[in-house]
């Protein structure tokens, strides 16, 4: 089961992946320009770089090379490149300090949704 969270006024979204026992397998954080909702469907404008966090606390940064390439090829502006880098750094710091709330809320949010489906 996957749970996606799109926090408004933030530059990231979180996909929490659960196994068959409803244990978290990983949190996948997409760094993005913005999140929004159209016709009740959430969306994000991806800025290439991602962060993966395992339940052990192990953290990986992914696709930094894609962010660099997007800047070099003119796909994104320097302002958006800096925004992505700053957001990734901020989130990695919060995660390492155990202060990133959306990760802590993923299981309660999943339970809320499952209860609504009953």
Coordinates of N, CA and C in Angstrom, one line a residue:
X1 N 0.8 -1.2 0.0 CA 0.0 0.0 0.0 C 0.9 1.2 0.0
X2 N 0.5 2.2 -0.8 CA 1.2 3.5 -0.8 C 0.3 4.6 -0.3
X3 N 0.9 5.5 0.4 CA 0.2 6.7 0.9 C 1.0 7.9 0.3
X4 N 0.3 8.8 -0.4 CA 1.0 10.0 -0.8 C 0.4 11.2 -0.1
X5 N 1.3 12.1 0.3 CA 1.0 13.3 1.0 C 1.6 14.5 0.2
X6 N 0.7 15.5 0.0 CA 1.1 16.6 -0.8 C 0.8 17.9 0.1
X7 N 1.8 18.2 0.9 CA 1.6 19.4 1.8 C 1.5 20.7 1.0
X8 N 0.5 21.5 1.2 CA 0.3 22.7 0.5 C 1.3 23.7 1.1
X9 N 1.8 24.6 0.2 CA 2.8 25.6 0.5 C 4.1 25.0 0.9
X10 N 4.4 23.8 0.4 CA 5.7 23.2 0.7 C 6.3 22.8 -0.7
X11 N 7.6 22.6 -0.7 CA 8.3 22.2 -1.9 C 8.7 20.8 -1.9
X12 N 7.8 19.9 -1.5 CA 8.1 18.5 -1.5 C 6.7 17.7 -1.3
X13 N 6.8 16.5 -1.7 CA 5.7 15.5 -1.4 C 6.3 14.2 -0.9
X14 N 5.5 13.5 -0.2 CA 6.0 12.2 0.4 C 5.1 11.1 0.0
X15 N 5.8 10.0 -0.4 CA 5.1 8.7 -0.7 C 5.6 7.7 0.3
X16 N 4.7 7.2 1.2 CA 5.1 6.2 2.1 C 4.7 4.9 1.6
X17 N 5.6 3.9 1.6 CA 5.3 2.6 1.1 C 5.2 1.6 2.2
X18 N 4.1 0.9 2.3 CA 3.9 -0.1 3.4 C 3.9 -1.5 2.8
X19 N 4.3 -2.4 3.6 CA 4.3 -3.8 3.1 C 2.9 -4.4 3.5
X20 N 2.8 -5.7 3.3 CA 1.5 -6.4 3.5 C 1.1 -6.4 5.0
X21 N 2.1 -6.3 5.9 CA 1.8 -6.2 7.3 C 1.6 -4.8 7.8
X22 N 1.5 -3.8 6.8 CA 1.3 -2.4 7.1 C 2.5 -1.7 7.8
X23 N 3.7 -2.3 7.7 CA 4.9 -1.7 8.2 C 5.5 -0.8 7.1
X24 N 6.1 0.3 7.5 CA 6.7 1.2 6.5 C 7.9 0.5 5.9
X25 N 8.0 0.5 4.6 CA 9.1 0.0 3.9 C 10.1 1.1 3.6
X26 N 9.5 2.3 3.2 CA 10.4 3.4 2.9 C 9.5 4.7 2.8
X27 N 10.1 5.8 3.0 CA 9.5 7.1 2.6 C 10.3 7.6 1.4
X28 N 9.5 8.0 0.4 CA 10.1 8.6 -0.8 C 9.7 10.0 -0.9
X29 N 10.6 10.9 -0.8 CA 10.3 12.4 -0.8 C 10.7 13.0 -2.1
X30 N 9.8 13.5 -2.8 CA 10.0 14.2 -4.1 C 10.2 15.7 -3.8
X31 N 11.3 16.3 -4.2 CA 11.5 17.7 -4.1 C 10.8 18.3 -5.3
X32 N 10.0 19.4 -5.1 CA 9.2 19.9 -6.2 C 9.1 21.4 -6.1
X33 N 8.7 22.0 -7.2 CA 8.5 23.4 -7.3 C 7.3 23.8 -6.4
X34 N 6.2 23.1 -6.5 CA 5.0 23.3 -5.8 C 4.1 22.1 -5.9
X35 N 3.1 22.1 -5.0 CA 2.0 21.1 -5.0 C 0.7 21.8 -5.3
X36 N -0.2 21.1 -5.8 CA -1.5 21.7 -6.0 C -2.6 20.7 -6.1
X37 N -3.8 21.2 -6.3 CA -5.0 20.3 -6.5 C -5.8 20.8 -7.7
X38 N -6.1 20.0 -8.6 CA -7.0 20.3 -9.7 C -8.1 19.2 -9.8
X39 N -9.4 19.6 -9.7 CA -10.5 18.7 -9.8 C -10.4 17.6 -8.8
X40 N -10.0 18.0 -7.5 CA -9.8 17.0 -6.4 C -8.6 16.1 -6.6
X41 N -7.8 16.3 -7.6 CA -6.6 15.5 -7.8 C -5.3 16.2 -7.4
X42 N -4.6 15.7 -6.4 CA -3.3 16.4 -6.1 C -2.3 16.2 -7.2
X43 N -1.4 17.2 -7.3 CA -0.3 17.1 -8.2 C 0.9 17.8 -7.7
X44 N 2.1 17.6 -8.3 CA 3.3 18.3 -7.9 C 4.1 18.6 -9.2
X45 N 4.9 19.6 -9.1 CA 5.8 20.0 -10.2 C 7.2 19.6 -9.8
X46 N 7.6 18.4 -10.2 CA 8.8 17.8 -9.8 C 10.1 18.5 -10.1
X47 N 11.0 18.6 -9.2 CA 12.3 19.2 -9.4 C 13.5 18.2 -9.4
X48 N 13.2 17.0 -9.8 CA 14.2 16.0 -10.1 C 14.8 15.3 -8.8
X49 N 15.3 16.0 -7.9 CA 16.0 15.4 -6.8 C 15.1 14.8 -5.8
X50 N 15.4 13.6 -5.2 CA 14.6 12.9 -4.3 C 15.4 12.5 -3.1
X51 N 14.6 12.2 -2.0 CA 15.3 11.6 -0.8 C 14.5 10.4 -0.4
X52 N 15.2 9.3 -0.1 CA 14.6 8.1 0.3 C 15.1 7.8 1.8
X53 N 14.1 7.5 2.6 CA 14.5 7.2 4.0 C 13.9 5.9 4.4
X54 N 14.8 5.0 5.0 CA 14.3 3.7 5.4 C 14.0 3.7 6.9
X55 N 13.1 2.8 7.3 CA 12.8 2.8 8.8 C 14.0 2.7 9.7
X56 N 15.1 2.2 9.2 CA 16.3 2.2 10.0 C 16.9 3.6 10.3
X57 N 16.4 4.6 9.5 CA 17.0 5.9 9.6 C 17.9 6.2 8.5
X58 N 18.3 5.2 7.7 CA 19.2 5.3 6.6 C 18.6 6.3 5.6
X59 N 19.4 7.2 5.1 CA 18.9 8.2 4.2 C 19.7 8.2 2.9
X60 N 19.0 8.3 1.7 CA 19.7 8.4 0.4 C 19.2 9.6 -0.4
X61 N 20.1 10.3 -1.0 CA 19.7 11.3 -2.0 C 19.7 10.7 -3.3
X62 N 18.7 10.9 -4.1 CA 18.6 10.3 -5.5 C 18.5 11.3 -6.5
X63 N 19.0 11.0 -7.7 CA 18.7 11.8 -8.9 C 19.3 13.2 -8.8
X64 N 20.3 13.5 -8.0 CA 21.0 14.8 -8.0 C 21.6 15.1 -9.4
X65 N 22.1 14.0 -10.0 CA 22.6 14.2 -11.4 C 21.6 14.7 -12.4
X66 N 20.3 14.3 -12.2 CA 19.3 14.7 -13.1 C 19.0 16.2 -12.8
X67 N 19.1 16.7 -11.6 CA 18.9 18.1 -11.3 C 20.0 18.9 -11.9
X68 N 21.2 18.4 -11.8 CA 22.4 19.1 -12.4 C 22.2 19.2 -13.9
X69 N 21.8 18.1 -14.5 CA 21.6 18.0 -16.0 C 20.5 19.0 -16.4
X70 N 19.4 19.0 -15.6 CA 18.3 19.9 -16.0 C 18.8 21.4 -16.0
X71 N 19.6 21.8 -15.0 CA 20.2 23.1 -15.0 C 21.0 23.4 -16.2
X72 N 22.0 22.5 -16.5 CA 22.9 22.6 -17.6 C 22.2 22.7 -18.9
X73 N 21.1 22.0 -19.1 CA 20.4 21.9 -20.3 C 19.3 23.0 -20.5
X74 N 19.2 23.8 -19.4 CA 18.2 24.9 -19.5 C 16.8 24.5 -19.2
X75 N 16.6 23.3 -18.7 CA 15.2 22.8 -18.4 C 14.6 23.5 -17.2
X76 N 15.5 23.8 -16.3 CA 15.1 24.6 -15.1 C 16.0 25.8 -15.0
X77 N 15.6 26.8 -14.3 CA 16.3 28.0 -14.0 C 17.2 27.8 -12.8
X78 N 18.2 28.7 -12.6 CA 19.1 28.6 -11.4 C 18.3 28.8 -10.2
X79 N 17.3 29.6 -10.2 CA 16.4 29.9 -9.0 C 15.8 28.6 -8.5
X80 N 15.3 27.8 -9.5 CA 14.6 26.5 -9.1 C 15.6 25.4 -8.7
X81 N 16.8 25.5 -9.3 CA 17.9 24.6 -8.9 C 18.2 24.9 -7.4
X82 N 18.4 26.1 -7.1 CA 18.7 26.5 -5.7 C 17.6 26.1 -4.8
X83 N 16.4 26.3 -5.2 CA 15.2 26.0 -4.4 C 15.2 24.5 -4.1
X84 N 15.5 23.7 -5.1 CA 15.5 22.2 -4.9 C 16.7 21.8 -3.9
X85 N 17.8 22.4 -4.1 CA 19.0 22.1 -3.3 C 18.7 22.5 -1.8
X86 N 18.1 23.7 -1.6 CA 17.8 24.2 -0.3 C 16.8 23.3 0.4
X87 N 15.7 22.9 -0.4 CA 14.7 22.1 0.2 C 15.2 20.7 0.6
X88 N 16.0 20.1 -0.2 CA 16.6 18.8 0.1 C 17.5 18.9 1.3
X89 N 18.3 20.0 1.4 CA 19.2 20.1 2.6 C 18.4 20.3 3.9
X90 N 17.3 21.2 3.8 CA 16.5 21.4 4.9 C 15.8 20.1 5.4
X91 N 15.3 19.4 4.5 CA 14.6 18.1 4.8 C 15.6 17.1 5.4
X92 N 16.7 17.0 4.8 CA 17.7 16.0 5.4 C 18.1 16.4 6.8
X93 N 18.2 17.7 7.1 CA 18.5 18.1 8.4 C 17.4 17.8 9.4
X94 N 16.2 18.1 9.0 CA 15.0 17.8 9.8 C 14.9 16.3 10.1
X95 N 15.1 15.5 9.0 CA 15.0 14.0 9.2 C 16.0 13.5 10.1
X96 N 17.3 14.0 10.0 CA 18.4 13.5 10.8 C 18.1 13.9 12.3
X97 N 17.4 15.0 12.5 CA 17.1 15.4 13.9 C 15.8 14.8 14.4
X98 N 15.1 14.0 13.6 CA 13.9 13.3 14.0 C 12.7 14.3 14.1
X99 N 12.8 15.4 13.3 CA 11.8 16.5 13.4 C 11.0 16.7 12.2
X100 N 11.0 15.7 11.3 CA 10.2 15.8 10.1 C 8.8 15.2 10.3
X101 N 7.8 16.0 10.4 CA 6.5 15.6 10.9 C 5.8 14.7 9.9
X102 N 5.9 14.9 8.6 CA 5.1 14.1 7.7 C 5.5 12.6 7.8
X103 N 6.7 12.3 8.0 CA 7.1 10.9 8.2 C 6.4 10.3 9.5
X104 N 6.3 11.1 10.5 CA 5.7 10.6 11.7 C 4.2 10.5 11.6
X105 N 3.6 11.3 10.7 CA 2.2 11.2 10.5 C 1.7 10.2 9.4
X106 N 2.6 9.6 8.7 CA 2.2 8.7 7.6 C 1.4 7.5 8.1
X107 N 1.8 6.9 9.2 CA 1.0 5.8 9.7 C -0.4 6.2 10.2
X108 N -0.5 7.3 11.0 CA -1.8 7.8 11.4 C -2.7 8.2 10.3
X109 N -2.1 8.8 9.3 CA -2.8 9.2 8.1 C -3.4 8.0 7.3
X110 N -2.5 7.0 7.2 CA -3.0 5.7 6.6 C -4.2 5.2 7.3
X111 N -4.1 5.1 8.7 CA -5.1 4.6 9.5 C -6.4 5.4 9.3
X112 N -6.3 6.7 9.3 CA -7.5 7.5 9.0 C -8.2 7.2 7.7
X113 N -7.4 7.0 6.7 CA -8.0 6.7 5.4 C -8.6 5.3 5.4
X114 N -7.9 4.3 6.0 CA -8.4 3.0 6.0 C -9.8 2.9 6.8
X115 N -9.9 3.7 7.9 CA -11.1 3.8 8.6 C -12.2 4.4 7.8
X116 N -11.9 5.3 7.0 CA -13.0 5.9 6.1 C -13.4 5.0 5.1
X117 N -12.6 4.0 4.6 CA -12.9 3.1 3.6 C -13.8 1.9 4.2
X118 N -13.8 1.8 5.5 CA -14.6 0.7 6.1 C -16.1 0.9 5.9

